[in-house]
Amino acid sequence: MTWFFFMLEWLAIPLYILMGVVIVYQGWRFLQARDELRSTFFQLEQDLARNRQAAAVTVIIIALEISILLAGVQVQAVPYLEKERDLDDLLAQQDIGQVSDGDFRTPTLPPIGEGGLDLEIGTPPGGVSDTGFIPTPTLTPTPVGTIIPNPPAIQGCLDDRANLEIPANGMIIFYPTTVRGTAFTDNFSSAKLEISGPSTNDQYVVVDTITNPIQQMSEFSEFLPATYEAGRYLFRLTVFDITNTLVASCMVNVYITDPPLTLTPTPNSGG
């Protein structure tokens, strides 16, 4: 369908000239029918003249509407489609330079006592320990929910200027989800969260607009999946500078599903 709008843009000048000729010709026919209406005294000829006037006015109105629609295509539709095309080209260029990760497999260490760990039994502060050591707690990364195995590859996400931690690539979403990531650049103007999938006819629609830069990994928005039908969606973060130029983007695949059914607890009988 996009080609149709670009074809109208290409044919705009000839169509304007054609509509102008139609309007001038039908205006001449209207004036001619009016003169005939005034100069005749026969009812039949007067009715024919009125019909010609009405037909001329109808054609003029249709030509004016076509001209207005053509102007709308030039002013609104074509610039929007060109912007989307440039954005897709930029994302494709980013994908070319992106390094694809291989299959992630976490190595499994052998159990203690089978040569996996050589720990020296010691006395920890505060008393004797059966294990000989006190585990040191470490920071736990933010949980990102259930992930579909082997989801399609991400697009963009090449640096911290546009990065998403939540939702993660392949994440299943069925409840309101807090968006976590980074979105910033020099001369920052805005950032947009967009989604594309079954409910949007595979066209990106804006979910939220961020007006303040997010330079540290933090929560900055909330995504509500209830308004979308189930399926795979592309969830994209785009960052723009003050010239409204796209400087960074990050797209992940998410899967919207219905909330899981929960069993209703049954009270114990007999109190």
mmCIF file of C-alpha atoms in Angstrom:
data_model
loop_
_atom_site.group_PDB
_atom_site.id
_atom_site.type_symbol
_atom_site.label_atom_id
_atom_site.label_comp_id
_atom_site.label_asym_id
_atom_site.label_seq_id
_atom_site.Cartn_x
_atom_site.Cartn_y
_atom_site.Cartn_z
ATOM 1 C CA MET A 1 0.000 0.000 0.000
ATOM 2 C CA THR A 2 2.957 2.322 0.588
ATOM 3 C CA TRP A 3 3.791 2.394 -3.119
ATOM 4 C CA PHE A 4 0.365 3.889 -3.860
ATOM 5 C CA PHE A 5 1.071 6.991 -1.769
ATOM 6 C CA PHE A 6 4.498 7.467 -3.358
ATOM 7 C CA MET A 7 2.913 7.085 -6.800
ATOM 8 C CA LEU A 8 0.404 9.842 -5.944
ATOM 9 C CA GLU A 9 3.298 12.043 -4.820
ATOM 10 C CA TRP A 10 5.071 11.403 -8.125
ATOM 11 C CA LEU A 11 1.906 12.192 -10.153
ATOM 12 C CA ALA A 12 0.878 15.170 -8.012
ATOM 13 C CA ILE A 13 1.590 17.962 -10.522
ATOM 14 C CA PRO A 14 -0.144 16.283 -13.520
ATOM 15 C CA LEU A 15 -3.137 15.471 -11.301
ATOM 16 C CA TYR A 16 -3.372 19.062 -10.082
ATOM 17 C CA ILE A 17 -3.315 20.270 -13.694
ATOM 18 C CA LEU A 18 -5.976 17.725 -14.659
ATOM 19 C CA MET A 19 -8.221 18.754 -11.760
ATOM 20 C CA GLY A 20 -7.743 22.422 -12.710
ATOM 21 C CA VAL A 21 -8.782 21.721 -16.294
ATOM 22 C CA VAL A 22 -11.823 19.764 -15.089
ATOM 23 C CA ILE A 23 -12.886 22.580 -12.762
ATOM 24 C CA VAL A 24 -12.483 25.254 -15.457
ATOM 25 C CA TYR A 25 -14.368 23.188 -18.038
ATOM 26 C CA GLN A 26 -17.213 22.356 -15.690
ATOM 27 C CA GLY A 27 -17.393 25.985 -14.600
ATOM 28 C CA TRP A 28 -17.790 26.987 -18.255
ATOM 29 C CA ARG A 29 -20.555 24.377 -18.666
ATOM 30 C CA PHE A 30 -22.301 25.728 -15.559
ATOM 31 C CA LEU A 31 -22.264 29.296 -16.920
ATOM 32 C CA GLN A 32 -23.443 28.114 -20.326
ATOM 33 C CA ALA A 33 -26.357 26.171 -18.753
ATOM 34 C CA ARG A 34 -27.306 29.220 -16.699
ATOM 35 C CA ASP A 35 -27.449 31.387 -19.816
ATOM 36 C CA GLU A 36 -29.617 28.766 -21.539
ATOM 37 C CA LEU A 37 -31.916 28.661 -18.499
ATOM 38 C CA ARG A 38 -32.427 32.419 -18.661
ATOM 39 C CA SER A 39 -32.957 32.558 -22.420
ATOM 40 C CA THR A 40 -35.584 29.834 -22.785
ATOM 41 C CA PHE A 41 -39.273 29.790 -21.890
ATOM 42 C CA PHE A 42 -39.887 26.081 -22.373
ATOM 43 C CA GLN A 43 -40.130 23.966 -19.241
ATOM 44 C CA LEU A 44 -38.327 20.978 -20.773
ATOM 45 C CA GLU A 45 -35.333 23.060 -21.844
ATOM 46 C CA GLN A 46 -35.231 24.724 -18.418
ATOM 47 C CA ASP A 47 -35.161 21.291 -16.709
ATOM 48 C CA LEU A 48 -32.350 20.132 -18.987
ATOM 49 C CA ALA A 49 -30.370 23.296 -18.227
ATOM 50 C CA ARG A 50 -30.844 22.806 -14.476
ATOM 51 C CA ASN A 51 -29.643 19.188 -14.769
ATOM 52 C CA ARG A 52 -26.517 20.344 -16.606
ATOM 53 C CA GLN A 53 -25.866 22.915 -13.869
ATOM 54 C CA ALA A 54 -26.245 20.298 -11.135
ATOM 55 C CA ALA A 55 -23.944 17.872 -12.964
ATOM 56 C CA ALA A 56 -21.291 20.584 -13.424
ATOM 57 C CA VAL A 57 -21.407 21.545 -9.738
ATOM 58 C CA THR A 58 -21.114 17.870 -8.695
ATOM 59 C CA VAL A 59 -18.044 17.303 -10.873
ATOM 60 C CA ILE A 60 -16.434 20.517 -9.544
ATOM 61 C CA ILE A 61 -16.978 19.369 -5.942
ATOM 62 C CA ILE A 62 -15.493 15.933 -6.683
ATOM 63 C CA ALA A 63 -12.453 17.517 -8.362
ATOM 64 C CA LEU A 64 -11.923 19.812 -5.358
ATOM 65 C CA GLU A 65 -12.144 16.847 -2.944
ATOM 66 C CA ILE A 66 -9.599 14.893 -4.987
ATOM 67 C CA SER A 67 -7.261 17.900 -4.902
ATOM 68 C CA ILE A 68 -7.636 18.210 -1.125
ATOM 69 C CA LEU A 69 -6.953 14.491 -0.636
ATOM 70 C CA LEU A 70 -3.893 14.731 -2.872
ATOM 71 C CA ALA A 71 -2.606 17.667 -0.831
ATOM 72 C CA GLY A 72 -3.134 15.649 2.351
ATOM 73 C CA VAL A 73 -1.086 12.792 0.931
ATOM 74 C CA GLN A 74 1.762 15.191 0.088
ATOM 75 C CA VAL A 75 1.733 17.051 3.397
ATOM 76 C CA GLN A 76 1.008 14.224 5.871
ATOM 77 C CA ALA A 77 1.196 10.677 4.505
ATOM 78 C CA VAL A 78 4.343 10.825 2.343
ATOM 79 C CA PRO A 79 6.594 12.604 4.924
ATOM 80 C CA TYR A 80 5.511 10.089 7.588
ATOM 81 C CA LEU A 81 6.222 7.114 5.317
ATOM 82 C CA GLU A 82 9.607 8.557 4.336
ATOM 83 C CA LYS A 83 10.507 8.961 8.011
ATOM 84 C CA GLU A 84 9.510 5.347 8.744
ATOM 85 C CA ARG A 85 11.506 4.148 5.727
ATOM 86 C CA ASP A 86 14.609 6.056 6.860
ATOM 87 C CA LEU A 87 14.176 4.629 10.363
ATOM 88 C CA ASP A 88 13.964 1.064 9.038
ATOM 89 C CA ASP A 89 17.079 1.658 6.892
ATOM 90 C CA LEU A 90 18.996 2.945 9.912
ATOM 91 C CA LEU A 91 17.952 -0.053 11.994
ATOM 92 C CA ALA A 92 19.007 -2.383 9.188
ATOM 93 C CA GLN A 93 22.430 -0.693 9.067
ATOM 94 C CA GLN A 94 22.777 -1.158 12.820
ATOM 95 C CA ASP A 95 21.931 -4.855 12.464
ATOM 96 C CA ILE A 96 24.751 -5.310 9.926
ATOM 97 C CA GLY A 97 27.345 -4.238 12.482
ATOM 98 C CA GLN A 98 25.800 -6.167 15.351
ATOM 99 C CA VAL A 99 27.622 -9.197 16.704
ATOM 100 C CA SER A 100 25.352 -12.196 17.189
ATOM 101 C CA ASP A 101 25.768 -14.178 20.362
ATOM 102 C CA GLY A 102 26.005 -17.925 20.232
ATOM 103 C CA ASP A 103 24.016 -20.352 22.336
ATOM 104 C CA PHE A 104 24.396 -19.488 25.993
ATOM 105 C CA ARG A 105 25.270 -22.491 28.131
ATOM 106 C CA THR A 106 26.163 -22.083 31.778
ATOM 107 C CA PRO A 107 28.974 -24.480 32.764
ATOM 108 C CA THR A 108 28.029 -26.815 35.615
ATOM 109 C CA LEU A 109 30.713 -27.261 38.235
ATOM 110 C CA PRO A 110 31.223 -30.739 39.707
ATOM 111 C CA PRO A 111 29.996 -31.188 43.285
ATOM 112 C CA ILE A 112 32.232 -30.551 46.246
ATOM 113 C CA GLY A 113 34.268 -33.593 47.161
ATOM 114 C CA GLU A 114 34.684 -34.766 43.574
ATOM 115 C CA GLY A 115 37.529 -32.499 42.658
ATOM 116 C CA GLY A 116 35.400 -29.494 41.841
ATOM 117 C CA LEU A 117 36.474 -27.161 44.654
ATOM 118 C CA ASP A 118 39.558 -27.396 46.810
ATOM 119 C CA LEU A 119 38.481 -25.543 49.935
ATOM 120 C CA GLU A 120 40.610 -25.232 53.010
ATOM 121 C CA ILE A 121 38.648 -25.879 56.169
ATOM 122 C CA GLY A 122 39.030 -22.909 58.448
ATOM 123 C CA THR A 123 37.477 -21.322 61.479
ATOM 124 C CA PRO A 124 35.200 -18.471 60.538
ATOM 125 C CA PRO A 125 34.712 -15.496 62.819
ATOM 126 C CA GLY A 126 32.112 -16.167 65.471
ATOM 127 C CA GLY A 127 32.713 -19.867 65.930
ATOM 128 C CA VAL A 128 33.411 -23.136 64.206
ATOM 129 C CA SER A 129 31.529 -23.876 60.995
ATOM 130 C CA ASP A 130 30.772 -27.327 59.645
ATOM 131 C CA THR A 131 31.405 -26.133 56.103
ATOM 132 C CA GLY A 132 34.663 -24.410 56.860
ATOM 133 C CA PHE A 133 33.712 -21.145 55.139
ATOM 134 C CA ILE A 134 31.021 -18.466 55.174
ATOM 135 C CA PRO A 135 29.478 -17.692 51.761
ATOM 136 C CA THR A 136 29.699 -14.027 50.832
ATOM 137 C CA PRO A 137 26.386 -12.671 49.483
ATOM 138 C CA THR A 138 26.576 -11.153 46.009
ATOM 139 C CA LEU A 139 24.306 -8.772 44.157
ATOM 140 C CA THR A 140 21.438 -10.500 42.373
ATOM 141 C CA PRO A 141 20.434 -9.127 38.942
ATOM 142 C CA THR A 142 16.907 -7.838 38.509
ATOM 143 C CA PRO A 143 14.559 -10.728 37.599
ATOM 144 C CA VAL A 144 13.152 -10.382 34.103
ATOM 145 C CA GLY A 145 10.429 -13.046 34.124
ATOM 146 C CA THR A 146 9.958 -16.097 31.932
ATOM 147 C CA ILE A 147 11.985 -16.169 28.698
ATOM 148 C CA ILE A 148 11.032 -18.091 25.544
ATOM 149 C CA PRO A 149 13.954 -20.334 24.445
ATOM 150 C CA ASN A 150 15.798 -19.203 21.299
ATOM 151 C CA PRO A 151 13.784 -16.035 20.508
ATOM 152 C CA PRO A 152 14.537 -14.031 17.326
ATOM 153 C CA ALA A 153 17.598 -11.802 17.521
ATOM 154 C CA ILE A 154 17.449 -8.296 18.947
ATOM 155 C CA GLN A 155 18.011 -5.253 16.742
ATOM 156 C CA GLY A 156 20.182 -2.311 17.741
ATOM 157 C CA CYS A 157 21.047 -2.247 21.479
ATOM 158 C CA LEU A 158 24.647 -1.516 20.475
ATOM 159 C CA ASP A 159 25.418 0.860 23.360
ATOM 160 C CA ASP A 160 23.939 2.301 26.544
ATOM 161 C CA ARG A 161 22.294 5.222 24.736
ATOM 162 C CA ALA A 162 19.338 2.917 24.002
ATOM 163 C CA ASN A 163 19.212 -0.298 25.979
ATOM 164 C CA LEU A 164 16.479 -2.444 27.509
ATOM 165 C CA GLU A 165 16.886 -4.767 30.478
ATOM 166 C CA ILE A 166 13.155 -5.243 31.053
ATOM 167 C CA PRO A 167 11.438 -6.433 28.982
ATOM 168 C CA ALA A 168 14.185 -8.808 27.939
ATOM 169 C CA ASN A 169 14.371 -10.481 24.556
ATOM 170 C CA GLY A 170 11.931 -13.398 24.452
ATOM 171 C CA MET A 171 10.127 -12.348 27.638
ATOM 172 C CA ILE A 172 6.542 -13.516 28.254
ATOM 173 C CA ILE A 173 4.305 -10.665 29.417
ATOM 174 C CA PHE A 174 0.798 -11.007 30.814
ATOM 175 C CA TYR A 175 0.696 -8.460 33.663
ATOM 176 C CA PRO A 176 1.673 -4.743 33.744
ATOM 177 C CA THR A 177 5.453 -4.699 33.383
ATOM 178 C CA THR A 178 7.861 -1.992 34.490
ATOM 179 C CA VAL A 179 10.230 -0.938 31.692
ATOM 180 C CA ARG A 180 13.862 -0.749 32.791
ATOM 181 C CA GLY A 181 16.815 0.451 30.758
ATOM 182 C CA THR A 182 18.768 3.494 29.594
ATOM 183 C CA ALA A 183 17.886 6.210 27.071
ATOM 184 C CA PHE A 184 20.143 9.217 26.560
ATOM 185 C CA THR A 185 22.371 11.049 24.085
ATOM 186 C CA ASP A 186 24.092 14.390 23.604
ATOM 187 C CA ASN A 187 21.502 17.149 23.053
ATOM 188 C CA PHE A 188 18.765 14.752 24.109
ATOM 189 C CA SER A 189 15.263 15.613 22.893
ATOM 190 C CA SER A 190 13.048 12.597 23.597
ATOM 191 C CA ALA A 191 12.803 8.832 23.555
ATOM 192 C CA LYS A 192 9.891 6.688 22.481
ATOM 193 C CA LEU A 193 8.681 3.230 23.418
ATOM 194 C CA GLU A 194 6.934 1.597 20.447
ATOM 195 C CA ILE A 195 5.303 -1.761 19.819
ATOM 196 C CA SER A 196 4.473 -3.644 16.629
ATOM 197 C CA GLY A 197 2.508 -6.855 16.279
ATOM 198 C CA PRO A 198 -0.880 -8.481 15.653
ATOM 199 C CA SER A 199 -2.918 -5.737 17.361
ATOM 200 C CA THR A 200 -1.174 -2.951 15.404
ATOM 201 C CA ASN A 201 -1.256 -4.550 11.925
ATOM 202 C CA ASP A 202 2.533 -4.999 12.278
ATOM 203 C CA GLN A 203 2.988 -1.202 12.325
ATOM 204 C CA TYR A 204 4.844 0.542 15.150
ATOM 205 C CA VAL A 205 2.638 2.579 17.488
ATOM 206 C CA VAL A 206 3.906 4.757 20.337
ATOM 207 C CA VAL A 207 3.383 3.300 23.813
ATOM 208 C CA ASP A 208 5.088 6.076 25.801
ATOM 209 C CA THR A 209 7.231 9.164 25.225
ATOM 210 C CA ILE A 210 10.140 9.934 27.565
ATOM 211 C CA THR A 211 11.183 13.580 27.815
ATOM 212 C CA ASN A 212 14.042 13.240 30.338
ATOM 213 C CA PRO A 213 17.261 11.306 29.597
ATOM 214 C CA ILE A 214 17.814 8.039 31.491
ATOM 215 C CA GLN A 215 21.594 7.810 31.900
ATOM 216 C CA GLN A 216 21.689 5.069 34.536
ATOM 217 C CA MET A 217 19.967 1.691 34.350
ATOM 218 C CA SER A 218 16.619 2.414 35.998
ATOM 219 C CA GLU A 219 12.857 2.062 35.683
ATOM 220 C CA PHE A 220 11.240 4.774 33.575
ATOM 221 C CA SER A 221 7.907 3.523 32.227
ATOM 222 C CA GLU A 222 5.239 0.845 32.532
ATOM 223 C CA PHE A 223 3.848 -1.361 29.767
ATOM 224 C CA LEU A 224 0.225 -2.544 29.974
ATOM 225 C CA PRO A 225 -0.311 -5.696 27.882
ATOM 226 C CA ALA A 226 -4.058 -5.985 28.545
ATOM 227 C CA THR A 227 -4.943 -3.810 25.530
ATOM 228 C CA TYR A 228 -3.188 -6.122 23.057
ATOM 229 C CA GLU A 229 -4.155 -9.539 21.779
ATOM 230 C CA ALA A 230 -1.872 -12.496 22.394
ATOM 231 C CA GLY A 231 1.114 -13.030 20.109
ATOM 232 C CA ARG A 232 4.719 -12.047 19.392
ATOM 233 C CA TYR A 233 5.446 -8.322 19.366
ATOM 234 C CA LEU A 234 8.436 -6.139 18.590
ATOM 235 C CA PHE A 235 9.123 -3.782 21.513
ATOM 236 C CA ARG A 236 11.379 -0.895 20.516
ATOM 237 C CA LEU A 237 13.120 1.980 22.310
ATOM 238 C CA THR A 238 14.273 4.868 20.084
ATOM 239 C CA VAL A 239 16.286 7.918 21.162
ATOM 240 C CA PHE A 240 16.252 11.277 19.325
ATOM 241 C CA ASP A 241 18.354 14.431 19.634
ATOM 242 C CA ILE A 242 17.168 18.057 19.392
ATOM 243 C CA THR A 243 17.233 17.871 15.571
ATOM 244 C CA ASN A 244 14.736 14.972 15.789
ATOM 245 C CA THR A 245 17.390 12.624 14.396
ATOM 246 C CA LEU A 246 17.400 8.991 15.516
ATOM 247 C CA VAL A 247 20.730 8.375 17.273
ATOM 248 C CA ALA A 248 20.171 4.976 18.923
ATOM 249 C CA SER A 249 17.588 2.221 19.198
ATOM 250 C CA CYS A 250 16.995 -1.117 20.868
ATOM 251 C CA MET A 251 14.365 -3.661 19.773
ATOM 252 C CA VAL A 252 13.503 -6.880 21.605
ATOM 253 C CA ASN A 253 10.916 -9.587 20.998
ATOM 254 C CA VAL A 254 8.194 -10.023 23.608
ATOM 255 C CA TYR A 255 5.328 -12.495 23.820
ATOM 256 C CA ILE A 256 1.996 -11.257 25.169
ATOM 257 C CA THR A 257 -0.169 -14.016 26.623
ATOM 258 C CA ASP A 258 -3.272 -14.321 28.736
ATOM 259 C CA PRO A 259 -2.651 -14.378 32.502
ATOM 260 C CA PRO A 260 -2.208 -17.908 33.846
ATOM 261 C CA LEU A 261 -5.205 -19.437 35.578
ATOM 262 C CA THR A 262 -4.946 -19.602 39.343
ATOM 263 C CA LEU A 263 -6.791 -22.146 41.417
ATOM 264 C CA THR A 264 -9.347 -20.754 43.841
ATOM 265 C CA PRO A 265 -8.434 -21.901 47.365
ATOM 266 C CA THR A 266 -11.058 -24.146 48.950
ATOM 267 C CA PRO A 267 -11.620 -23.721 52.690
ATOM 268 C CA ASN A 268 -11.082 -26.775 54.861
ATOM 269 C CA SER A 269 -14.283 -28.526 55.816
ATOM 270 C CA GLY A 270 -15.216 -28.952 59.447
ATOM 271 C CA GLY A 271 -13.636 -25.663 60.670
#
